[in-house]
PDB file of C-alpha atoms in Angstrom:
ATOM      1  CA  UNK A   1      45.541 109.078 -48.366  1.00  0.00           C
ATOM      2  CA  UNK A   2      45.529 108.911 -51.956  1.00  0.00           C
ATOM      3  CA  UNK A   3      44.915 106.590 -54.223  1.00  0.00           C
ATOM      4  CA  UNK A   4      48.331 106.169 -56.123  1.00  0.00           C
ATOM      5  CA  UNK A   5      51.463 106.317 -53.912  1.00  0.00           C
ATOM      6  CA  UNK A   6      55.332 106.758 -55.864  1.00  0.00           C
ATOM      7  CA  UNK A   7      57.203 104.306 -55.141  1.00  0.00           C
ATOM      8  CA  UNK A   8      54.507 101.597 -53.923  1.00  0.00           C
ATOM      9  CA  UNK A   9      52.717  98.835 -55.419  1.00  0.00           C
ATOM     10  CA  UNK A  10      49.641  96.828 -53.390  1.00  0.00           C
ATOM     11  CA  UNK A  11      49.261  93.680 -54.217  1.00  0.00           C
ATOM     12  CA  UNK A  12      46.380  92.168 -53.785  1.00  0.00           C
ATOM     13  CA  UNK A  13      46.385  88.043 -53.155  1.00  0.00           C
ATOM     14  CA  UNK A  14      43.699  86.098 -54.225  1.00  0.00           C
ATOM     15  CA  UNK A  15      42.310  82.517 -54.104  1.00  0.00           C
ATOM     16  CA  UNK A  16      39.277  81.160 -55.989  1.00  0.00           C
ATOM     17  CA  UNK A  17      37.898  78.095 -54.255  1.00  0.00           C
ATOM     18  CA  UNK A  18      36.683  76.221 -57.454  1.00  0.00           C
ATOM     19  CA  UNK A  19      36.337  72.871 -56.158  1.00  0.00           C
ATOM     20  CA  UNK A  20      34.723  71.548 -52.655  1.00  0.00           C
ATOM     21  CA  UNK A  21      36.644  70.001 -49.646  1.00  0.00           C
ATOM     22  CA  UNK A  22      36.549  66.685 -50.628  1.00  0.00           C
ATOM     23  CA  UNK A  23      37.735  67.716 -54.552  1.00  0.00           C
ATOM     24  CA  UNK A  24      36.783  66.418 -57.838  1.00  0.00           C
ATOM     25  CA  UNK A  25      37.476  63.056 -57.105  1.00  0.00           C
ATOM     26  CA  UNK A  26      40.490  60.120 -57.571  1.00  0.00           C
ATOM     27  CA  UNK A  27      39.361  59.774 -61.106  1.00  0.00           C
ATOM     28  CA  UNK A  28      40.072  63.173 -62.115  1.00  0.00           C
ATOM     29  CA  UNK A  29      43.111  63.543 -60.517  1.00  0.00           C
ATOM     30  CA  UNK A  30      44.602  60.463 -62.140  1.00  0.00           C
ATOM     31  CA  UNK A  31      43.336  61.398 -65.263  1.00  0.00           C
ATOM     32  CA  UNK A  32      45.537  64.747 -64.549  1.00  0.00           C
ATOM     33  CA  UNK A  33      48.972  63.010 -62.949  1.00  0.00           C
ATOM     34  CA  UNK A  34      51.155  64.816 -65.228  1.00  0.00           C
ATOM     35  CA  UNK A  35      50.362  68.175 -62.960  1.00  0.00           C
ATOM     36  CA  UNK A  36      51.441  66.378 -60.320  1.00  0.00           C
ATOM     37  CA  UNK A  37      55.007  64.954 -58.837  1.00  0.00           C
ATOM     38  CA  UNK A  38      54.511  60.921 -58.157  1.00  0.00           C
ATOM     39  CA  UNK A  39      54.942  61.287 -54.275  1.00  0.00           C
ATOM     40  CA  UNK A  40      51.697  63.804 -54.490  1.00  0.00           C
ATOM     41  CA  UNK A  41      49.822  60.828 -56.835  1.00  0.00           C
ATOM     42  CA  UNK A  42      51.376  57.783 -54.448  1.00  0.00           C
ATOM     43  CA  UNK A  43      49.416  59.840 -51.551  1.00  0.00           C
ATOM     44  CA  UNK A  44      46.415  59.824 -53.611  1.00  0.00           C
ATOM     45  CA  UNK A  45      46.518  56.452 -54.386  1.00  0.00           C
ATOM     46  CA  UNK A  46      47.669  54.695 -51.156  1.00  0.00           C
ATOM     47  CA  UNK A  47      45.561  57.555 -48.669  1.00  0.00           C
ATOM     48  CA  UNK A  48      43.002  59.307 -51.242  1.00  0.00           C
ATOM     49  CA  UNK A  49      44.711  62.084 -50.430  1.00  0.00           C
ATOM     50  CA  UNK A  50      43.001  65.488 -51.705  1.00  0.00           C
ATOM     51  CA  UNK A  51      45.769  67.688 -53.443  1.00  0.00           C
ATOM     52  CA  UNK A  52      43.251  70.280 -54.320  1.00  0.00           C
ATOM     53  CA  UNK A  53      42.956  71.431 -51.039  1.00  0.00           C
ATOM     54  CA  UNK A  54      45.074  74.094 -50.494  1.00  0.00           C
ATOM     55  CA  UNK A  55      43.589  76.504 -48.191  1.00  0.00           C
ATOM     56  CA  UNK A  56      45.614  75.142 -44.646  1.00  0.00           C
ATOM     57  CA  UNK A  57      48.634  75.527 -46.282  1.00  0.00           C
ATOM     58  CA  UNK A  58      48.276  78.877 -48.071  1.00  0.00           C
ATOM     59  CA  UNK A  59      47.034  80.196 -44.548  1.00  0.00           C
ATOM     60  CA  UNK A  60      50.084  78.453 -42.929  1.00  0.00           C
ATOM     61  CA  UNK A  61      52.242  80.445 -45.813  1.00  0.00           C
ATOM     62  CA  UNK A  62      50.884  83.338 -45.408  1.00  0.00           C
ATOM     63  CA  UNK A  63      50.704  83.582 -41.392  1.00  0.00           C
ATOM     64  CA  UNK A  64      54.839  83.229 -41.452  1.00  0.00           C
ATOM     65  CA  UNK A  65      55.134  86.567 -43.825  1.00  0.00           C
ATOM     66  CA  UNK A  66      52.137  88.590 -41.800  1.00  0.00           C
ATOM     67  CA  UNK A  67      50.279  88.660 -45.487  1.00  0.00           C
ATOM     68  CA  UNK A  68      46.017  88.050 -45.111  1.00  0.00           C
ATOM     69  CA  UNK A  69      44.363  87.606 -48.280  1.00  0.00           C
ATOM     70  CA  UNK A  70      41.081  86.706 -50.332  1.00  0.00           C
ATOM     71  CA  UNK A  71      39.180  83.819 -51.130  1.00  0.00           C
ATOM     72  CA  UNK A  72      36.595  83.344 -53.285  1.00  0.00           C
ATOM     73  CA  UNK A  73      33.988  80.525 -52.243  1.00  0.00           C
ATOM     74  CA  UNK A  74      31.442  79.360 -54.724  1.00  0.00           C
ATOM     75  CA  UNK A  75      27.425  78.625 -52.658  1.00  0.00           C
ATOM     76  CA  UNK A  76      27.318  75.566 -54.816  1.00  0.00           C
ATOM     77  CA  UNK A  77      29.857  73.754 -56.378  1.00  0.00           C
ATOM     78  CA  UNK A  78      29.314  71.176 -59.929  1.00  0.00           C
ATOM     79  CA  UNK A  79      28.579  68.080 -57.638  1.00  0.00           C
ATOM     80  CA  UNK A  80      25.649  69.693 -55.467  1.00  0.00           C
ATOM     81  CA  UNK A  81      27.902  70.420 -52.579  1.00  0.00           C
ATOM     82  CA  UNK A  82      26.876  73.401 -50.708  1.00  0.00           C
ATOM     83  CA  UNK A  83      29.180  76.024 -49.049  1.00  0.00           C
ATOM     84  CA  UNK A  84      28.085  74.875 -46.164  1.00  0.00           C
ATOM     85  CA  UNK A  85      30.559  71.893 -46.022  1.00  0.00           C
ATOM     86  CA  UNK A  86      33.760  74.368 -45.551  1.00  0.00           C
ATOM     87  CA  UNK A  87      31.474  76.351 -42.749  1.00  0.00           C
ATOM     88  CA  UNK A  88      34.507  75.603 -39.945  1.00  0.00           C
ATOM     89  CA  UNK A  89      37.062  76.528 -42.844  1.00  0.00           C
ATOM     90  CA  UNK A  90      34.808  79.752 -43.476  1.00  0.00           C
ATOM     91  CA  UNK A  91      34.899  80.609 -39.544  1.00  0.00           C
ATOM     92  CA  UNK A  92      38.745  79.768 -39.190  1.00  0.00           C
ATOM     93  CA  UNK A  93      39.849  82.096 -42.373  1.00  0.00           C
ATOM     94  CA  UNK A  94      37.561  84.919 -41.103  1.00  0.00           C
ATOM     95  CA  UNK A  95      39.025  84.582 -37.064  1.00  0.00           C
ATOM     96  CA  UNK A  96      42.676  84.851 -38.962  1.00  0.00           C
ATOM     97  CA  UNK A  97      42.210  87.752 -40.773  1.00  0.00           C
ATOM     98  CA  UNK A  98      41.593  86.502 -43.857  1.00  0.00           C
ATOM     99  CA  UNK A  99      38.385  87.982 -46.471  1.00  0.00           C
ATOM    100  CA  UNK A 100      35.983  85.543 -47.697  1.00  0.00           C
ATOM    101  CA  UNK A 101      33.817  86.623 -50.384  1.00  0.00           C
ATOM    102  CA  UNK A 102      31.849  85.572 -53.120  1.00  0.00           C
ATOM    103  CA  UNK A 103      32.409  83.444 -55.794  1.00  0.00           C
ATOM    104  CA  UNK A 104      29.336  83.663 -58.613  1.00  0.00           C
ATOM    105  CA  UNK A 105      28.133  80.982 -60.432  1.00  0.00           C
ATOM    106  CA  UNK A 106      25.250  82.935 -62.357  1.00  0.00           C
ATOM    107  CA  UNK A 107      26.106  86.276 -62.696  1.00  0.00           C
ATOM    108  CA  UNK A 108      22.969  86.393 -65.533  1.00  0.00           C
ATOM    109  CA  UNK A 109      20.484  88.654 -63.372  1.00  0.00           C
ATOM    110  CA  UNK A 110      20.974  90.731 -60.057  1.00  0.00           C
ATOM    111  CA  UNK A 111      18.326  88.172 -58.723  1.00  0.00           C
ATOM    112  CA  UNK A 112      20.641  85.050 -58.705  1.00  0.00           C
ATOM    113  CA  UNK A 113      23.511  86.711 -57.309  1.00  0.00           C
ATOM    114  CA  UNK A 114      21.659  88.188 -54.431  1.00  0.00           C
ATOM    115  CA  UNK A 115      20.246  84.752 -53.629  1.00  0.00           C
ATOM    116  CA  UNK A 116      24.200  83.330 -54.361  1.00  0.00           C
ATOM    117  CA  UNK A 117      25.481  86.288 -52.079  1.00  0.00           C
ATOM    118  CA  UNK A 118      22.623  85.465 -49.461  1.00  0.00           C
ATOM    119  CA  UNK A 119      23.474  81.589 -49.449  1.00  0.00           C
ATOM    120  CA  UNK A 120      27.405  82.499 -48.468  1.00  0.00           C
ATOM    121  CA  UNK A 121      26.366  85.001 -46.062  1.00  0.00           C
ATOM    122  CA  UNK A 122      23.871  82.648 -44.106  1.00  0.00           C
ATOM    123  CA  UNK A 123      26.940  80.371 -43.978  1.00  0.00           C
ATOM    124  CA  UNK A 124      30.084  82.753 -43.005  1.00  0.00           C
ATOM    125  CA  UNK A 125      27.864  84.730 -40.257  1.00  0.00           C
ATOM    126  CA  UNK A 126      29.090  87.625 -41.598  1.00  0.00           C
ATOM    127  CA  UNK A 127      28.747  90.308 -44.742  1.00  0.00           C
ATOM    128  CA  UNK A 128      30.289  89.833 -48.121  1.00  0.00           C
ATOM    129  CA  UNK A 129      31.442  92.785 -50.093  1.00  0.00           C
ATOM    130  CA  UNK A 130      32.886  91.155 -52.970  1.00  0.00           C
ATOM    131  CA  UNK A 131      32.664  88.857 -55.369  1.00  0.00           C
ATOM    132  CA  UNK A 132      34.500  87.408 -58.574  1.00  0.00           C
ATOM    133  CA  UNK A 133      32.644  85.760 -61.102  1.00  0.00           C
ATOM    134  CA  UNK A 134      33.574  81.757 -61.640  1.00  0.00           C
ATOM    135  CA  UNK A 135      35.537  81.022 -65.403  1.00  0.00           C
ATOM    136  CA  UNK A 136      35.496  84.916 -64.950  1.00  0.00           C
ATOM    137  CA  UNK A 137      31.969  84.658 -67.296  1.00  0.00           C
ATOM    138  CA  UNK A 138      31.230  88.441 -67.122  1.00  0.00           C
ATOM    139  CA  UNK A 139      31.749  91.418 -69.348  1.00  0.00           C
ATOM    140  CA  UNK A 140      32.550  94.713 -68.495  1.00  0.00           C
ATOM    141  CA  UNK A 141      28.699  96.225 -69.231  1.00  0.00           C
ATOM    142  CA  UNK A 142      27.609  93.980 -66.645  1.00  0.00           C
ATOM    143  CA  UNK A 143      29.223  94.672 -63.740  1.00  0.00           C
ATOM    144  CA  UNK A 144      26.846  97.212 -62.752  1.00  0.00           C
ATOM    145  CA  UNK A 145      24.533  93.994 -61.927  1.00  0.00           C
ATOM    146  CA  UNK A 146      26.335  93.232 -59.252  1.00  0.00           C
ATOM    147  CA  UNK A 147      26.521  97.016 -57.442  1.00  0.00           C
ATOM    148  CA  UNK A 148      22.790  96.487 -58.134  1.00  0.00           C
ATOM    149  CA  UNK A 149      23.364  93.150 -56.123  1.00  0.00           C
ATOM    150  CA  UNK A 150      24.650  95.022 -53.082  1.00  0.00           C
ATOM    151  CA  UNK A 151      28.420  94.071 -53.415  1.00  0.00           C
ATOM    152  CA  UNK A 152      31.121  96.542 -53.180  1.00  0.00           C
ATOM    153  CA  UNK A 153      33.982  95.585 -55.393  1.00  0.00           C
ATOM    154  CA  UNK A 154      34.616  92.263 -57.779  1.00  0.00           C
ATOM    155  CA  UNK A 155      37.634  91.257 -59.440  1.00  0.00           C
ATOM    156  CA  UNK A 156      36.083  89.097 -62.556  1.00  0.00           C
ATOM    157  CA  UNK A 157      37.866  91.270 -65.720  1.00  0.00           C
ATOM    158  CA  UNK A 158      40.436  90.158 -67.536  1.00  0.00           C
ATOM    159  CA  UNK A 159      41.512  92.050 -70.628  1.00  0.00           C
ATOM    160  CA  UNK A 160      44.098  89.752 -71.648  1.00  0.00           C
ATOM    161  CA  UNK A 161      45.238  86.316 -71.392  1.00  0.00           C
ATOM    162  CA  UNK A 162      48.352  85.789 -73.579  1.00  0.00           C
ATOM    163  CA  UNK A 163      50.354  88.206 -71.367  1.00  0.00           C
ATOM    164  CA  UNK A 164      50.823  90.248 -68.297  1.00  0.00           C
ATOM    165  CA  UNK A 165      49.466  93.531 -69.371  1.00  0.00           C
ATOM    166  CA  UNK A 166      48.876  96.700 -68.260  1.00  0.00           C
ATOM    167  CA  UNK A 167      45.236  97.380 -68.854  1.00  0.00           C
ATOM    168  CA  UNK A 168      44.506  94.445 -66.278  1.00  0.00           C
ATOM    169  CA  UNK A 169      47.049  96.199 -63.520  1.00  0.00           C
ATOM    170  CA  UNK A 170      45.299  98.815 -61.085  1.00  0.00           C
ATOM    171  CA  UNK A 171      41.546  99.418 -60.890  1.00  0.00           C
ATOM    172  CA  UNK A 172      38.441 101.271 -62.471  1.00  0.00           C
ATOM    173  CA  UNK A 173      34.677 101.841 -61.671  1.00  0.00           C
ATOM    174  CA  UNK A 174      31.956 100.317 -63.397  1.00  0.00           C
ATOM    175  CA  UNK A 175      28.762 101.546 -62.234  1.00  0.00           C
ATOM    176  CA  UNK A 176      28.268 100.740 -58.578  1.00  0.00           C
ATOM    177  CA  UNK A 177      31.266  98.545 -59.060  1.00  0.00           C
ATOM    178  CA  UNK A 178      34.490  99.084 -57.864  1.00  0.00           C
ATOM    179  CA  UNK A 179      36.568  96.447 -60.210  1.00  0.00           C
ATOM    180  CA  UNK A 180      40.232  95.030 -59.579  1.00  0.00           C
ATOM    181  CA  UNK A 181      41.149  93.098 -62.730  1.00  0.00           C
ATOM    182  CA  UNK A 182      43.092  89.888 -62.711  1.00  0.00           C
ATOM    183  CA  UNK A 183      46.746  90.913 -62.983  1.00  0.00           C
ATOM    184  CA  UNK A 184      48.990  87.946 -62.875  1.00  0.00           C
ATOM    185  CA  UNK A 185      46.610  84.027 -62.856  1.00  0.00           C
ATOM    186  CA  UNK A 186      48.171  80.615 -62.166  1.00  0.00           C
ATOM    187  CA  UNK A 187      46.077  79.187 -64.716  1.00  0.00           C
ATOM    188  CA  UNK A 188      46.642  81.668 -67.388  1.00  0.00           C
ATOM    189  CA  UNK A 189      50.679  81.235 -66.877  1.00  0.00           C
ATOM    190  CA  UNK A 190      50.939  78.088 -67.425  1.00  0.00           C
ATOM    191  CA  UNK A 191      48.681  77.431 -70.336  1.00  0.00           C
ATOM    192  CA  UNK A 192      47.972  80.144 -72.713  1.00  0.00           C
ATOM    193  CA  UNK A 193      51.491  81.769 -71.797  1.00  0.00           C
ATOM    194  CA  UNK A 194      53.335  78.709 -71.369  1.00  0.00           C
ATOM    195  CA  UNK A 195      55.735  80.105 -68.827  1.00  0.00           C
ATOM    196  CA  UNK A 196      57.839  77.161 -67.310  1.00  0.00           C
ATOM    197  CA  UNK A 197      57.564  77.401 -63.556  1.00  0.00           C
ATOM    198  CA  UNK A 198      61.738  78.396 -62.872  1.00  0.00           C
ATOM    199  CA  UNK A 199      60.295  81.781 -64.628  1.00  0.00           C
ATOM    200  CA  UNK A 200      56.936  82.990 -62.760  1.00  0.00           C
ATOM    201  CA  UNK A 201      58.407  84.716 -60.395  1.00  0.00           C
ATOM    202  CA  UNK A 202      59.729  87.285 -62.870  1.00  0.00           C
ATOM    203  CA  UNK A 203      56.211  87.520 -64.708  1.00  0.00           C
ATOM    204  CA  UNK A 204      55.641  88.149 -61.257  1.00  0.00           C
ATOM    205  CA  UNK A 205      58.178  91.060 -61.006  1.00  0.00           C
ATOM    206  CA  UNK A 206      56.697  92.336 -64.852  1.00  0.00           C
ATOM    207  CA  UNK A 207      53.356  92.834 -63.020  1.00  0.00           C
ATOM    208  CA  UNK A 208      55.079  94.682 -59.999  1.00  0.00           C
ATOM    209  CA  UNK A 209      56.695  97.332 -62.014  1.00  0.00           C
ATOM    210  CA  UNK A 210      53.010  97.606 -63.975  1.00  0.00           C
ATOM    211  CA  UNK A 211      52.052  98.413 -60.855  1.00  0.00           C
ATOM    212  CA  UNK A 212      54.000 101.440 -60.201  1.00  0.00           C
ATOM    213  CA  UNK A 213      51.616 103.464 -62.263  1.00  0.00           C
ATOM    214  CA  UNK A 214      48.455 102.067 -61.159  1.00  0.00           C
ATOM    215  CA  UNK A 215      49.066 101.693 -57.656  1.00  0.00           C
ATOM    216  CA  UNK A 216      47.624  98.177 -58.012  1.00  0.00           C
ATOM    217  CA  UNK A 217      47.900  94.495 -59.484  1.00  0.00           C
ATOM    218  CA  UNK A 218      45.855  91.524 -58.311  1.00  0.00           C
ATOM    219  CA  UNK A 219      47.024  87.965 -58.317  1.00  0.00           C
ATOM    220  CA  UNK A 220      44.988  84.967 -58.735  1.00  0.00           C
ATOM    221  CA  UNK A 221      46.447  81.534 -57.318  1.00  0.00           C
ATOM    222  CA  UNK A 222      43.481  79.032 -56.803  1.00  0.00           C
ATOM    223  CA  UNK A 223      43.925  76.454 -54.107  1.00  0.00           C
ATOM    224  CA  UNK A 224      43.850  73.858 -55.764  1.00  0.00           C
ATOM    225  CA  UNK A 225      46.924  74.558 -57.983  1.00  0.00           C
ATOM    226  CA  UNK A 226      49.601  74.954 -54.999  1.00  0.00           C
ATOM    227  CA  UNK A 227      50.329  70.992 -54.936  1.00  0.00           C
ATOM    228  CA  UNK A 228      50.529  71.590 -58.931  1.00  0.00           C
ATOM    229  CA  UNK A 229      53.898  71.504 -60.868  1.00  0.00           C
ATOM    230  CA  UNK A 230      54.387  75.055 -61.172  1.00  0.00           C
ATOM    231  CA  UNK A 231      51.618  76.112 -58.803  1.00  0.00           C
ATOM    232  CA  UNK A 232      53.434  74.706 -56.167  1.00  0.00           C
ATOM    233  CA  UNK A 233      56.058  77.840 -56.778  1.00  0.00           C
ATOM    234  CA  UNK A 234      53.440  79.478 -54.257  1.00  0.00           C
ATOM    235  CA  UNK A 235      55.703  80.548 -51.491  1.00  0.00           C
ATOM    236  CA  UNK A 236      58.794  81.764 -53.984  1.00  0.00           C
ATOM    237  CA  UNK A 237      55.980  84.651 -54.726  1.00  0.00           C
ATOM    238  CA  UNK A 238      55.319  85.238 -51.099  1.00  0.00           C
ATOM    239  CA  UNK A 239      59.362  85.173 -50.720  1.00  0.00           C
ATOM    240  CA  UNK A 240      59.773  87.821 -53.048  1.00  0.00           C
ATOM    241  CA  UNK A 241      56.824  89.930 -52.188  1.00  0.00           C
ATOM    242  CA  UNK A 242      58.022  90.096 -48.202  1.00  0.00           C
ATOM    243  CA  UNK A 243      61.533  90.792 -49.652  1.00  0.00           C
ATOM    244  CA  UNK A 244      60.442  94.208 -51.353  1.00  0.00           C
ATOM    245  CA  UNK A 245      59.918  97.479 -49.845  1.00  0.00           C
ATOM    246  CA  UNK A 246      58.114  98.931 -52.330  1.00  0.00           C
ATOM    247  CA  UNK A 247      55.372  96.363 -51.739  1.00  0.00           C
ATOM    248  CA  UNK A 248      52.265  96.084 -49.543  1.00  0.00           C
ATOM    249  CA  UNK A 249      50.283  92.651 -49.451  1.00  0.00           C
ATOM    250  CA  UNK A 250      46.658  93.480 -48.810  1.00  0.00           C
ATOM    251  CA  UNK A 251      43.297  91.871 -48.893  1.00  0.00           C
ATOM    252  CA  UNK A 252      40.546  93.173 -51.727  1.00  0.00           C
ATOM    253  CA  UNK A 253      38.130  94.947 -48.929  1.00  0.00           C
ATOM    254  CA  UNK A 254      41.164  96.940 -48.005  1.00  0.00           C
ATOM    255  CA  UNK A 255      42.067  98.271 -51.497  1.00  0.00           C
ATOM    256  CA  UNK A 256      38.450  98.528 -51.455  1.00  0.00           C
ATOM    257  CA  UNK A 257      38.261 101.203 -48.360  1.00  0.00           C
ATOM    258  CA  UNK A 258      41.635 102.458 -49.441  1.00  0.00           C
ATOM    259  CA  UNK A 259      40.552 103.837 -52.641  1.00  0.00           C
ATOM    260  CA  UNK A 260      36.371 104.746 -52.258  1.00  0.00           C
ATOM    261  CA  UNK A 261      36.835 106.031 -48.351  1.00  0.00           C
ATOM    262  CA  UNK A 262      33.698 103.754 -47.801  1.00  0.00           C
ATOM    263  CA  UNK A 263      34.618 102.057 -44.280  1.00  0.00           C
ATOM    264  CA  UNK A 264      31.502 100.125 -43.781  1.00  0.00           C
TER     265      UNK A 264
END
């Protein structure tokens, strides 16, 4: 198989858990109502409803297009929560189909991210292979820490913000690293390039025909954004990607095996 097929983009879906089950809290949400529609903030303040939540209904989304994807769950999240609290949601996502891997906190030394990669692994049962750094707080000369670390791939660079660009479509090697940069983020959309949510999906298409080159683009849509005025345009992306033929959804540890040959 090789690496780069005419005619055919992968995209790879992504979702960094940032936040743990039971959220940041009714006081931060209020104090951020404006990302919301008022029936989503009338939930949160009659039910204390959690609209940052998002992983049932990205799996439900998902499931009705045959698409399995990535998520990124942090050991340790800013209020002392441990991964361990979304241990059934770990063991549901990985009986689906769906990759969990590793999302760093301290990517400083190859010491704390094998004890961060240890912590989700005691958790999930199961190996990680990948991992994306948190804030994406990692340069390029350092992702050789974390092949040092044991982990396969990681999809922490992004070369630009402003834009969708084509040095952060496709993939390159850094040391024992393979690295998928961010493509296409929800965050990055809708604040540093402003793009009004009736328009995503075609920054979405931009990073598609990127992709033609490359073989590759990666797109990063955190859970907690898809009850989030323009977040919430979710499933139009997952509409558009089934409606293509010159697409193929697939997680990160299959681009991973698809490009190295390493099957482990």
């Amino acid at each position: 198989m090789t690496k780069v097929e005419e005619g055919l983009v992968r995209v790879l879906l992504t979702h960094d858990v940032d936040y743990p089950p039971q959220g940041p809290g009714r006081e931060h949400i209020l104090a951020r109502r404006d990302r919301f529609s008022e029936e989503v903030i009338e939930r949160v303040l009659r039910e204390d409803y959690n609209p940052y939540f998002g992983i049932p209904e990205i799996m439900e989304m998902e499931k009705e297009y045959g698409f399995r994807s990535t998520f990124f769950f942090r050991p340790r999240y800013d209020d002392g929560t441990h991964v361990k609290a979304y241990e059934s949601v770990l063991k549901e996502l990985m009986r689906g189909g769906w990759e969990v891997s590793l999302h760093i906190n301290d990517a400083e030394s190859v010491e704390s991210i094998v004890s961060e990669k240890r912590e989700l692994e005691e958790v999930l049962g199961a190996r990680v292979y990948g991992s994306r750094v948190h804030y994406l707080r990692i340069d390029v000369e350092h992702l050789p820490l974390l092949g040092e670390a044991g982990l396969k791939y990681d999809s922490s660079i992004c070369f630009n913000k402003n834009e969708v660009d084509a040095r952060n479509a496709g993939f390159f090697y850094a040391g024992g690293v393979l690295e998928f940069p961010v493509t296409v983020m929800d965050a990055y959309l809708f604040t540093y390039m402003k793009v009004p949510e009736d328009k995503v999906l075609s920054y979405i298409e931009k990073a598609i025909n990127l992709g033609f080159s490359s073989g590759f683009i990666t797109i990063l849509w955190h859970d907690s954004s898809i009850h989030m005025k323009g977040g919430r345009i979710y499933p139009k992306i997952l509409e558009l990607l089934h409606s293509r033929d010159d697409v193929e959804v697939m997680r990160m540890i299959d681009a991973y095996k698809h490009i190295s040959g390493d099957h482990a």
